[in-house]
XYZ file of C-alpha atoms in Angstrom:
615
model
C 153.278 89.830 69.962
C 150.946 90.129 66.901
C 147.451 90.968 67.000
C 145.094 87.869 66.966
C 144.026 88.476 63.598
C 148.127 88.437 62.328
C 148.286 85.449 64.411
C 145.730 83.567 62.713
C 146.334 84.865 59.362
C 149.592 83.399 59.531
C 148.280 80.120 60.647
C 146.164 80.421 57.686
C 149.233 81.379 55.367
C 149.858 78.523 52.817
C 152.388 78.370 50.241
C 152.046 79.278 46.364
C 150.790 76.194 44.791
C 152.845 74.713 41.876
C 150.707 76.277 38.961
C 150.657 79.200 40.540
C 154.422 79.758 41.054
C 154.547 78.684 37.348
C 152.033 81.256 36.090
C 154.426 84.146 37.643
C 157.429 82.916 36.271
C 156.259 82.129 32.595
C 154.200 85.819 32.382
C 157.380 87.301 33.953
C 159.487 85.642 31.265
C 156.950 86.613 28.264
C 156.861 89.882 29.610
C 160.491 90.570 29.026
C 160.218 88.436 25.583
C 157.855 91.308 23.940
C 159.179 93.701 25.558
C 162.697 93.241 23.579
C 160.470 92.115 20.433
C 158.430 95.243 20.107
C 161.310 97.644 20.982
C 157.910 99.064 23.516
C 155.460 100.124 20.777
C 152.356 101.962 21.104
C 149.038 101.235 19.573
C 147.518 104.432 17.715
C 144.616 104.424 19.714
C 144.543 106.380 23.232
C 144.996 104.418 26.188
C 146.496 100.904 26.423
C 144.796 98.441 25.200
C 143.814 95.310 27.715
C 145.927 92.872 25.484
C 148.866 95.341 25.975
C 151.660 96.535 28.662
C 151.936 99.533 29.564
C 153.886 100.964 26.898
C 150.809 99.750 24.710
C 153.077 96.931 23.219
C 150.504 93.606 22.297
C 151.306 90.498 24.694
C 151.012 87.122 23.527
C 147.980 85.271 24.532
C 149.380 82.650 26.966
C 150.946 85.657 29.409
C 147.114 87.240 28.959
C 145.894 83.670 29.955
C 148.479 83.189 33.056
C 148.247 86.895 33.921
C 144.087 86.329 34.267
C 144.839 83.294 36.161
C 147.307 84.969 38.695
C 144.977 87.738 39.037
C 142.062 85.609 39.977
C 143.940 83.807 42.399
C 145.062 86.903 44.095
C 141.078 88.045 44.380
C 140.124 84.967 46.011
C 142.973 84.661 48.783
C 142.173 88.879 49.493
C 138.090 87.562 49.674
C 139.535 85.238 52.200
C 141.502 87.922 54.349
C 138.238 89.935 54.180
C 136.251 87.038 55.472
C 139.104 85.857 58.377
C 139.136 89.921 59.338
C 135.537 89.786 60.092
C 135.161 86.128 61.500
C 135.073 86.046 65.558
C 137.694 84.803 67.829
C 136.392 80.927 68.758
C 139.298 79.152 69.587
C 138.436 79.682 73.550
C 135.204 78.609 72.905
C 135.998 75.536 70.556
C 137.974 74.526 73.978
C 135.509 75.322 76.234
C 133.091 73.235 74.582
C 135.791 69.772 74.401
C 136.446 70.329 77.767
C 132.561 69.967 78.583
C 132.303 67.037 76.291
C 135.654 65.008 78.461
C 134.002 66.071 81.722
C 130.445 64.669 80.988
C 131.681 61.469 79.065
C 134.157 61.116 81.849
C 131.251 61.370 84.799
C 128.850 59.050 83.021
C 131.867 56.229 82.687
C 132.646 56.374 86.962
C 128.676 56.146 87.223
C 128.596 52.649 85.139
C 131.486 51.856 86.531
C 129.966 52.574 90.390
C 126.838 51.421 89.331
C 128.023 47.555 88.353
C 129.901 46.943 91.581
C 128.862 47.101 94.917
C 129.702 50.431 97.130
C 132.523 49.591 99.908
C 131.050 48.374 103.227
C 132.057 50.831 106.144
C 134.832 50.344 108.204
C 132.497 49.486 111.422
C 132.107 46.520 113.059
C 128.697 45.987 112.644
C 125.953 47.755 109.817
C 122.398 49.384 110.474
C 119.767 48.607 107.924
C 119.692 52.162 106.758
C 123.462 52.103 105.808
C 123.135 48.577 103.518
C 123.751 49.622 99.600
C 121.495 49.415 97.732
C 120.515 45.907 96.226
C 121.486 45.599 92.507
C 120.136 42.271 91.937
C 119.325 41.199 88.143
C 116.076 39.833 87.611
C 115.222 41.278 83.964
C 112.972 38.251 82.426
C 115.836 38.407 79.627
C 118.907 37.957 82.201
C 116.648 34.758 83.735
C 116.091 33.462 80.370
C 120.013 33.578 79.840
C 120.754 32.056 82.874
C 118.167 29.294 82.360
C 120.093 28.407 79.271
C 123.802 28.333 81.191
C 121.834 26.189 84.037
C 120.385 23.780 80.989
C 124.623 23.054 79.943
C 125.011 22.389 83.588
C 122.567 19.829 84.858
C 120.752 18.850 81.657
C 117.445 19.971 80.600
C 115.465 17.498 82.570
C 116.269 19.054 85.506
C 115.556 22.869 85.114
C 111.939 23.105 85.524
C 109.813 26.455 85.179
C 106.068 25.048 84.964
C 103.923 27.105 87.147
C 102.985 23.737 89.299
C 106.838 23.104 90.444
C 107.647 27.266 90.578
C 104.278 27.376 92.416
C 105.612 24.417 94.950
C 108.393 26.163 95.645
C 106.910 29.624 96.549
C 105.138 28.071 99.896
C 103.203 25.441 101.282
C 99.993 25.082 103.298
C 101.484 24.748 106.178
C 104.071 27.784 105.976
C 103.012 31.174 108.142
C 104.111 33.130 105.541
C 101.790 34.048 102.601
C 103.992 35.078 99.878
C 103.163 37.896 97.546
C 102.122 37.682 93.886
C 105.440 38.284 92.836
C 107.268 35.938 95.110
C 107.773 33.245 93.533
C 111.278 31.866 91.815
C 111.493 31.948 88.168
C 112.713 28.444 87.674
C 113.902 25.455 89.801
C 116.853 23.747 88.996
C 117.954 19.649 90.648
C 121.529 19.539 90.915
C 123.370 15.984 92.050
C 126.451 16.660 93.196
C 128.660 19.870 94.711
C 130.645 20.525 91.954
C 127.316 21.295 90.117
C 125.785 23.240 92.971
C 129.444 25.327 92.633
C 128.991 25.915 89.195
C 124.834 27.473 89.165
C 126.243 29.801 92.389
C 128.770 31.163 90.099
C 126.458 31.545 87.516
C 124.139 33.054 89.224
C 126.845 35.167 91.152
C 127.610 36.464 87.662
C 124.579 38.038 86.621
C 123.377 38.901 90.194
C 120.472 36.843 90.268
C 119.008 35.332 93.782
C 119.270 31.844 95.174
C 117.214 30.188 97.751
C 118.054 27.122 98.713
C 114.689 23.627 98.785
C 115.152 20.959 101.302
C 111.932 19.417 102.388
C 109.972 22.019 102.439
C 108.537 21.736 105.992
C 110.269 24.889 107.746
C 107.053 26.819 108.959
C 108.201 30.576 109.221
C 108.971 31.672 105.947
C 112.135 30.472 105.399
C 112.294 29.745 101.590
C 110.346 32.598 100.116
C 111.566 33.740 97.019
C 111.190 37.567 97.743
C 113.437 38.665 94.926
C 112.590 35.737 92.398
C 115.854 34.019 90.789
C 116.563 30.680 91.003
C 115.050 28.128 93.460
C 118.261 25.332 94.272
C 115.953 22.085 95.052
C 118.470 19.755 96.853
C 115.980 16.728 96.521
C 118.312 14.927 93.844
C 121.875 15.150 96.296
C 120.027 12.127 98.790
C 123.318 9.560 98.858
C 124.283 8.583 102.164
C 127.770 9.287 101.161
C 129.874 7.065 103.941
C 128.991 5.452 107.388
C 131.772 4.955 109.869
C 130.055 3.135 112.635
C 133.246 2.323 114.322
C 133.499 6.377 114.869
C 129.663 6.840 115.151
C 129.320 9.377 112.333
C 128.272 9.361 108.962
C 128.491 11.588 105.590
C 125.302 12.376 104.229
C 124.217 14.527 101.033
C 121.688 17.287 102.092
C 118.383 15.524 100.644
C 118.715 12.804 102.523
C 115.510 12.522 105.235
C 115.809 11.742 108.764
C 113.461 9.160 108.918
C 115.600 7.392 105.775
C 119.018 7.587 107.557
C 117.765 6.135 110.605
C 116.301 3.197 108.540
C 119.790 2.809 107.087
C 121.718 2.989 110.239
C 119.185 0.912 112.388
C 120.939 -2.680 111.280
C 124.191 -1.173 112.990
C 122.879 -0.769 116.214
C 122.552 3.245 115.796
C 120.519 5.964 115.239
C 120.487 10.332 114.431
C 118.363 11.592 117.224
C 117.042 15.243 115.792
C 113.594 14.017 114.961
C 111.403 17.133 113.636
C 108.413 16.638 111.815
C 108.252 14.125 108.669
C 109.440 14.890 105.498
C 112.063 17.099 107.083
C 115.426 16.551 104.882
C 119.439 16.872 106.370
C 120.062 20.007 104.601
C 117.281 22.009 106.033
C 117.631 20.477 109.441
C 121.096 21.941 109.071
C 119.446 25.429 108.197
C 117.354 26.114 110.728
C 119.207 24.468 113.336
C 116.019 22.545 114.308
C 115.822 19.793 116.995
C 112.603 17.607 117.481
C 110.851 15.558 120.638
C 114.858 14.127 121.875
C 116.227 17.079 122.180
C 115.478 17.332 125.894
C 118.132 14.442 126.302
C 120.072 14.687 123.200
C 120.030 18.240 121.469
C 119.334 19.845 118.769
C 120.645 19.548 115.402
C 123.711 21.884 116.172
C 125.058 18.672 118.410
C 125.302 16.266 116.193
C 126.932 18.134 113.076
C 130.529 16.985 113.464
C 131.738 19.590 109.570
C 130.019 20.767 106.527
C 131.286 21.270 103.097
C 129.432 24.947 101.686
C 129.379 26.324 98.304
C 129.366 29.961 99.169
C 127.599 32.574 97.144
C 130.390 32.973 94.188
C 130.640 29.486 94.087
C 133.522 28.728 96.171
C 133.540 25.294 98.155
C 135.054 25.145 101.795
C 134.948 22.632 104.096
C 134.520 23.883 107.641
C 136.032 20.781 109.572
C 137.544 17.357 109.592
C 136.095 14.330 111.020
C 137.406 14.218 114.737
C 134.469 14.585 117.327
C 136.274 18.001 118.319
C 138.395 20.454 117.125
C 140.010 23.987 118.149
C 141.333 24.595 114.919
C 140.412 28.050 113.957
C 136.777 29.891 114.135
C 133.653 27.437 114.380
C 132.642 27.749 110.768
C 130.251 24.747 111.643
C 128.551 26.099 113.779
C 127.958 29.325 111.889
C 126.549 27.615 109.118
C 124.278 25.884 111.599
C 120.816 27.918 112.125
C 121.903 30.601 109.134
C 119.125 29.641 107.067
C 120.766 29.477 103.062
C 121.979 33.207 103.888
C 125.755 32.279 104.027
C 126.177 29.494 101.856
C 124.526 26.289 100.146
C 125.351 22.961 102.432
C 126.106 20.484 99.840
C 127.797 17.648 102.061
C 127.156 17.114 106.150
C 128.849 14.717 108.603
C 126.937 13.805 111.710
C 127.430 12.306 114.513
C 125.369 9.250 115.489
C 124.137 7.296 118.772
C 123.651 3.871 120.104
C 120.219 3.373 120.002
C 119.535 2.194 123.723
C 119.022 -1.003 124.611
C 115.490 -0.876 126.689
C 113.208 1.515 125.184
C 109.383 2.575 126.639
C 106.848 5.425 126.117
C 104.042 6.482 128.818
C 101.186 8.748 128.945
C 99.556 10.719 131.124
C 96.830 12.897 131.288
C 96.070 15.734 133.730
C 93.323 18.717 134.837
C 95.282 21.548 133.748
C 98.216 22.403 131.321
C 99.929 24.078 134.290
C 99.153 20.828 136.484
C 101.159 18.848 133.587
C 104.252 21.615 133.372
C 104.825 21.570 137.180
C 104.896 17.696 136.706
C 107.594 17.983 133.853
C 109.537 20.778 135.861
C 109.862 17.942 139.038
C 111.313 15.788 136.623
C 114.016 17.909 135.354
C 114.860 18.864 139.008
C 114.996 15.607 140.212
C 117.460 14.412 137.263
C 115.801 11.625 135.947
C 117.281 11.054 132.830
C 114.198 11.194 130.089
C 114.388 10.397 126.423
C 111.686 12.522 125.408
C 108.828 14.702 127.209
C 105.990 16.269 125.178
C 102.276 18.037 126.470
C 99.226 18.155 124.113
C 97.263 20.589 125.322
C 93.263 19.748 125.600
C 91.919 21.348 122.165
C 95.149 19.381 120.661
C 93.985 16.075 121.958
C 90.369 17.033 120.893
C 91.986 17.471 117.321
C 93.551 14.310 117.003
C 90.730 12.513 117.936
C 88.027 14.479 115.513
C 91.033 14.056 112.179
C 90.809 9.930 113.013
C 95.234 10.359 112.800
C 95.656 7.847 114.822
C 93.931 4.470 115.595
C 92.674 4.868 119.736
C 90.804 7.385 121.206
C 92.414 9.882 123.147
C 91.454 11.680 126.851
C 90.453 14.923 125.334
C 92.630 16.641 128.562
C 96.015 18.448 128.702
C 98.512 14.922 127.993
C 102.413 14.434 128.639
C 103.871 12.027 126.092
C 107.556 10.640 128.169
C 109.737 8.563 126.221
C 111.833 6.609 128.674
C 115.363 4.762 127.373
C 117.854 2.275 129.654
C 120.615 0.194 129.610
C 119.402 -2.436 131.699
C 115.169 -3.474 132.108
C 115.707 -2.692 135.573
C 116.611 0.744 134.938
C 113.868 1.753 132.631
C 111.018 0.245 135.189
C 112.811 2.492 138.295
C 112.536 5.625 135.377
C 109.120 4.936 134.691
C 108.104 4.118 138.712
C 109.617 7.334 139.483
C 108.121 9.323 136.674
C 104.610 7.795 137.780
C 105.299 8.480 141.018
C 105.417 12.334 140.435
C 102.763 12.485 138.003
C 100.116 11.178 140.963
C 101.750 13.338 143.151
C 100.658 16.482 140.245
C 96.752 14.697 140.459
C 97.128 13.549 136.770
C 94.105 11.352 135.964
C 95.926 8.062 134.187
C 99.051 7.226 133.733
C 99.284 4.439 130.799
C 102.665 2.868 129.383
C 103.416 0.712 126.429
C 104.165 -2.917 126.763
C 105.411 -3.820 123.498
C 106.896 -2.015 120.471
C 103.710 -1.976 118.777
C 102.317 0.033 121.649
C 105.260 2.641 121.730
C 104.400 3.529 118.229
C 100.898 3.480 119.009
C 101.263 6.177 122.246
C 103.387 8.617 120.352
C 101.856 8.450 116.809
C 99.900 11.316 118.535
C 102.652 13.562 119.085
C 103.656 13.367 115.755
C 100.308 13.581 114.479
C 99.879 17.208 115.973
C 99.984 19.683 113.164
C 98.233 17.376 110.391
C 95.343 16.490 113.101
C 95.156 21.149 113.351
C 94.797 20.776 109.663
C 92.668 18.429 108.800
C 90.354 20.450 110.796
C 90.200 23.204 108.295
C 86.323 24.534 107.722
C 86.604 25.270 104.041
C 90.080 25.501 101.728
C 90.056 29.053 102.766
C 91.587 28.011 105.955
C 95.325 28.047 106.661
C 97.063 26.927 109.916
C 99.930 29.077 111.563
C 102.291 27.233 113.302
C 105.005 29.069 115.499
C 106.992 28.676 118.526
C 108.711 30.198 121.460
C 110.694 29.347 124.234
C 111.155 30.068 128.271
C 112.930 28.735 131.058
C 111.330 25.461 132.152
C 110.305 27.542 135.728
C 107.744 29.856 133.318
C 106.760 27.512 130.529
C 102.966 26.957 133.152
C 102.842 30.652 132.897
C 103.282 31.548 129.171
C 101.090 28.509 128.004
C 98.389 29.466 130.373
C 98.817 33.250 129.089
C 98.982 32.197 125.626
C 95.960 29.957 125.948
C 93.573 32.593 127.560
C 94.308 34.575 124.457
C 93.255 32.331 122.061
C 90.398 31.182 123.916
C 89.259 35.101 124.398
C 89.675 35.479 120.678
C 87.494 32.374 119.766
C 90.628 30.782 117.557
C 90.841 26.828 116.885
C 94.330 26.305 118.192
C 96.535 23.510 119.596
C 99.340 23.876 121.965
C 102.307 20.996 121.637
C 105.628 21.273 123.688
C 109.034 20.268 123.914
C 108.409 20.810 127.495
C 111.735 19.288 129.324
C 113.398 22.120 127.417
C 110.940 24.904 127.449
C 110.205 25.434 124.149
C 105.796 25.176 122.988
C 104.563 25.870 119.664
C 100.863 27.371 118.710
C 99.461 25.193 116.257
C 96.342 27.904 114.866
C 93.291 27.989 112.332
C 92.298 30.707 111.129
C 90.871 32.276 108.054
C 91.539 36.048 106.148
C 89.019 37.448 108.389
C 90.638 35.876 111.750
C 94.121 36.857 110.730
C 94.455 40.220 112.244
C 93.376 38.547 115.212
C 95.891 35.495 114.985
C 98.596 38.176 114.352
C 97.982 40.260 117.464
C 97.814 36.791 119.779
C 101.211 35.715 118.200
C 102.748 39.008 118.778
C 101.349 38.864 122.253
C 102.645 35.349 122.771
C 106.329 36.487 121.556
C 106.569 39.458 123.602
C 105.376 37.584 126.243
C 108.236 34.887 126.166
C 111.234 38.097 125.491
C 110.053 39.889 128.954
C 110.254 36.122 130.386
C 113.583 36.071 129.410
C 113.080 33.736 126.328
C 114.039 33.423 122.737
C 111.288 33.944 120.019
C 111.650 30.819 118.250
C 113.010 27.561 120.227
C 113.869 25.387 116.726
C 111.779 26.815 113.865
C 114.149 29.438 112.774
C 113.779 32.866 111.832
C 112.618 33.334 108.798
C 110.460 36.030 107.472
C 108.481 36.405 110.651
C 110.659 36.368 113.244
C 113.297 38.641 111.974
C 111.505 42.229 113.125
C 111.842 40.776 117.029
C 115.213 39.956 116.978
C 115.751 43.886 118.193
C 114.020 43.175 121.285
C 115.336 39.967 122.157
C 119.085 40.483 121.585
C 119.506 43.984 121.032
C 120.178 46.347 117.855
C 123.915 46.429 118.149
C 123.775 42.348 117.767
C 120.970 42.167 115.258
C 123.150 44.839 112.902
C 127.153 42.660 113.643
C 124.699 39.914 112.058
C 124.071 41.898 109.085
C 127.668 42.245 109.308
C 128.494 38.767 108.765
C 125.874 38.217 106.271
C 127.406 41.125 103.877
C 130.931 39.360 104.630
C 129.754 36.004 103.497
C 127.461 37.735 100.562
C 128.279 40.887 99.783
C 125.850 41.018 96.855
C 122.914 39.336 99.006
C 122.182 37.050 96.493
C 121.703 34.040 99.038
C 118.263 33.547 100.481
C 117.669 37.329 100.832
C 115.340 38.942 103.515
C 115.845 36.436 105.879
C 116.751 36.815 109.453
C 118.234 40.301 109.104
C 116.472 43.018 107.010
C 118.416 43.968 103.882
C 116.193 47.689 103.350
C 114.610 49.051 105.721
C 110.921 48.433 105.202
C 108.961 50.701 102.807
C 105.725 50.841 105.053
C 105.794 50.819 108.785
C 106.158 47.065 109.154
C 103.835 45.677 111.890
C 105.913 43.231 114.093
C 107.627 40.759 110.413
């Protein structure tokens, strides 16, 4: 093999160029031409001259010209053999340094590549917090702006609002337990009308990986609609069409901003009404959510009984509809029931059908007041085990009474004592008076002090407009507008609800906290109704956490109807376990693997950046 100089030289080897094969060949040719001419003369002088060969004969001036030319030509290529000789070897560098460049280009490509799509989940059946990739949601005021203007060519301008009073709104209410931070608030709100449009803003919003949290009525209590990542608030408020009522079937199709107080107006001239009751204002959709139930739900359920199928627009905007219209079904998994209680964090409900009732023919409501809350729970337990068949049983606890009375909420004074609110209903006259003798009966029997009942309809309303008045009477008791009320709720078996009120109770009362206690006591379930200020709040936390606790060792659930939200989610590990808590995190990154709907809520998404205290 040659050298690797030789090689190279002969890479840089190059042909004669046309002049210069033509300056050879005509000094070659004039060459001989003299040469025969001059018969090879000498000049006289010594020495040839330059303009001669080297016999001395003269050559013409064009073979001086070409000869000068060819001789030039040869200095420059030996100037570039002496330049090659001495240049180093960098052909193994020169590759070196391209196969650097391919490697680093190539690295930087997988990384955007990696970086723009979600890491694959593991292959486990259920996902700790710790093991959740990392959230790559899009909130850049620039990528909000652009997906303002692809919302506008959706629903109109009119309705995508970003004023600070309707972001503000949206953020939280006085009423909430949850005090969102600065940031938390959504960057606009936008009023769709029908599914197809709620379809079309998820898949927008799926596209650039911006958050959604779903707006019913905005009376969930725990947190629920936070916007902790910003994005785009979906206010369900315009989709209010009772769709269809089939009132030979007892069911009827509503849109999820219809209000429960509305469809039972609607469905009262046919004889029938929806029997979840929560607190006014409450709308279908987010009755749906939080899988709430209300003062019937000791005879008739919560909200989870009476959804009969759901249509969901799911976080890239697909639309499924999770049943027919038969009261049951075995066909395939319960998707009903899934989306019942999951709070926005597995799809949008755009569409519900619900089962209805007969409203019963012979209606009554009766009050009675006693010495002692646990006096007025071993009264209610009696009831249950004796099987008569209540509507509706509900205890205002002494400081509650004393509430609704100082707020003027309702229009007759109240026994400022620990009251049960029954709600009978009958077939017949006869058997509503043997309910309410027998109801009477055992309240005498548990020394209550008076035992009144409503004779007319006007009087029904009267009785329980104080059991509805219970969280408004709490806050119209507010010192200064400092104050804010936390309302939150638990629930035992019936045998322990005298136990954990009392408990509860003596907590507050140690801790010198305005608070009311209301319960859906044929079922267990109580809520805390509490004042406090920025000063009382460590306190109020420590009695709630107390109070939750409390109901877990008793066997309980920490929240009976009010949902998870934001602060319930950290005691869902002690009430159902880790393994459970993390197959729901499971689900969640099934349904939404980007976490874009309603994020933070019931399951943690990162683990917390400080030690969190008990939300």
């Amino acid at each position: 093999m040659c050298p690797p100089r030789a090689r190279v030289a002969r890479m840089l080897w190059r042909p004669p160029r046309p002049f210069e094969r033509r300056a050879r060949w005509v000094w070659a040719s004039a060459s001989a031409s003299s040469a025969r001419a001059t018969g090879h003369r000498r000049h006289a002088s010594s020495g040839p001259r330059a303009d001669s060969d080297d016999s001395g004969a003269a050559r013409p001036f064009r073979v001086q010209l070409y000869d000068s030319i060819y001789q030039r030509i040869q200095r420059e290529k030996a100037e570039e053999r002496r330049q090659l000789d001495g240049r180093p070897d960098t052909t193994v560098a020169g590759r070196n340094i391209a196969l650097s460049t391919i490697i680093i280009s190539s690295a930087v490509v997988f990384y955007l590549l990696g970086a723009s799509s979600p890491a694959p989940l593991p292959p486990a059946s259920t996902i700790a917090v710790e093991a959740v990739p990392p959230l790559q949601h899009n909130v850049k005021e620039v990528e909000l702006q652009a997906t303002w203007a692809d919302l506008v060519e959706i629903v109109g301008r009119e309705r995508v609002s970003t004023t600070a009073d309707d972001v503000g709104a949206h953020a939280s209410s006085a009423w909430s337990s949850y005090a969102p931070a600065a940031g938390e608030r959504p960057f606009l709100v936008v009023y769709p009308t029908s599914t197809e449009e709620v379809s079309r803003i998820a898949h927008v919003c799926h596209r650039r990986r911006v958050p959604m949290t779903a707006y019913g009525g905005g009376t969930s209590l725990e947190g629920h609609y936070a916007a902790t990542r910003g994005g785009v608030c979906i206010d369900f408020q315009a989709m209010d069409r009772i769709v269809a009522l089939h009132a030979t079937d007892l069911d009827v199709v509503v849109q999820p901003g219809v209000e429960w107080e509305r469809l039972n107006e609607a469905l009262a001239p046919h004889g029938l009404f929806f029997p979840p009751d929560p607190g006014p204002g409450a709308r279908i959709g987010g009755m749906v959510a939080t899988g709430c139930s209300g003062t019937n739900a000791f005879r008739y359920g919560g909200m989870g009984d009476w959804v009969v199928s759901l249509t969901v627009v799911l976080a890239d905007g697909s639309v499924i509809h999770t049943r027919q219209r038969p009261r049951k079904s075995s066909a395939g998994y319960n998707l009903t029931r899934l989306f019942v209680g999951s709070e926005g964090t597995l799809g949008l409900v755009t569409e519900a059908t619900l089962r209805v009732a007969v409203r019963p023919a012979h209606e009554s409501v009766a009050v009675a007041s006693f010495d002692s809350v646990g006096d007025a729970a071993r009264c209610v337990a009696r009831c249950v085990a004796d099987g008569i068949p209540l509507a509706a049983v509900e205890l205002l606890d002494d400081v509650q009474m004393r509430c609704v009375n100082a707020s003027g909420a309702t229009s007759r004074p109240w026994a400022e004592a620990p009251t049960l609110f029954f709600k009978f209903a009958a077939a017949t006259p006869g058997a509503l008076h043997d309910e309410m003798a027998a109801v009477r009966a055992i309240a005498r029997a548990h020394r209550a002090r008076a035992f009144d009942r409503a004779r007319n309809a006007a009087e029904q309303a009267e009785l329980w407009s104080a059991r509805k008045a219970a969280l408004w009477s709490v806050m119209a008791m507010r010192r200064d507008a400092a104050d804010r009320v936390w309302t939150t709720d638990v629930a035992v078996p019936i045998s322990r609800l005298p136990d954990i009120i009392t408990a509860t109770k003596a907590d507050l009362t140690a801790h010198g906290l305005l608070a009311g206690i209301v319960g859906h006591v044929g079922d267990g379930n109580f809520h805390a109704i509490i004042l406090f200020n920025e000063r009382e709040r460590a306190a109020v936390e420590a009695v709630i956490h107390r109070m939750v606790t409390r109901a877990i060792e008793m066997e309980g659930t920490v929240t009976g109807e009010h949902g998870v939200g934001l602060i319930k989610r950290d005691y869902l590990p002690l009430e159902l376990g880790t393994t459970t808590v993390d197959a729901m995190r499971k689900l969640k990154l099934a349904f939404d693997p980007l976490c874009l709907l309603n994020p933070d809520k019931i399951v943690r998404l990162e683990p917390p950046r400080l030690e969190s205290k008990w939300w």
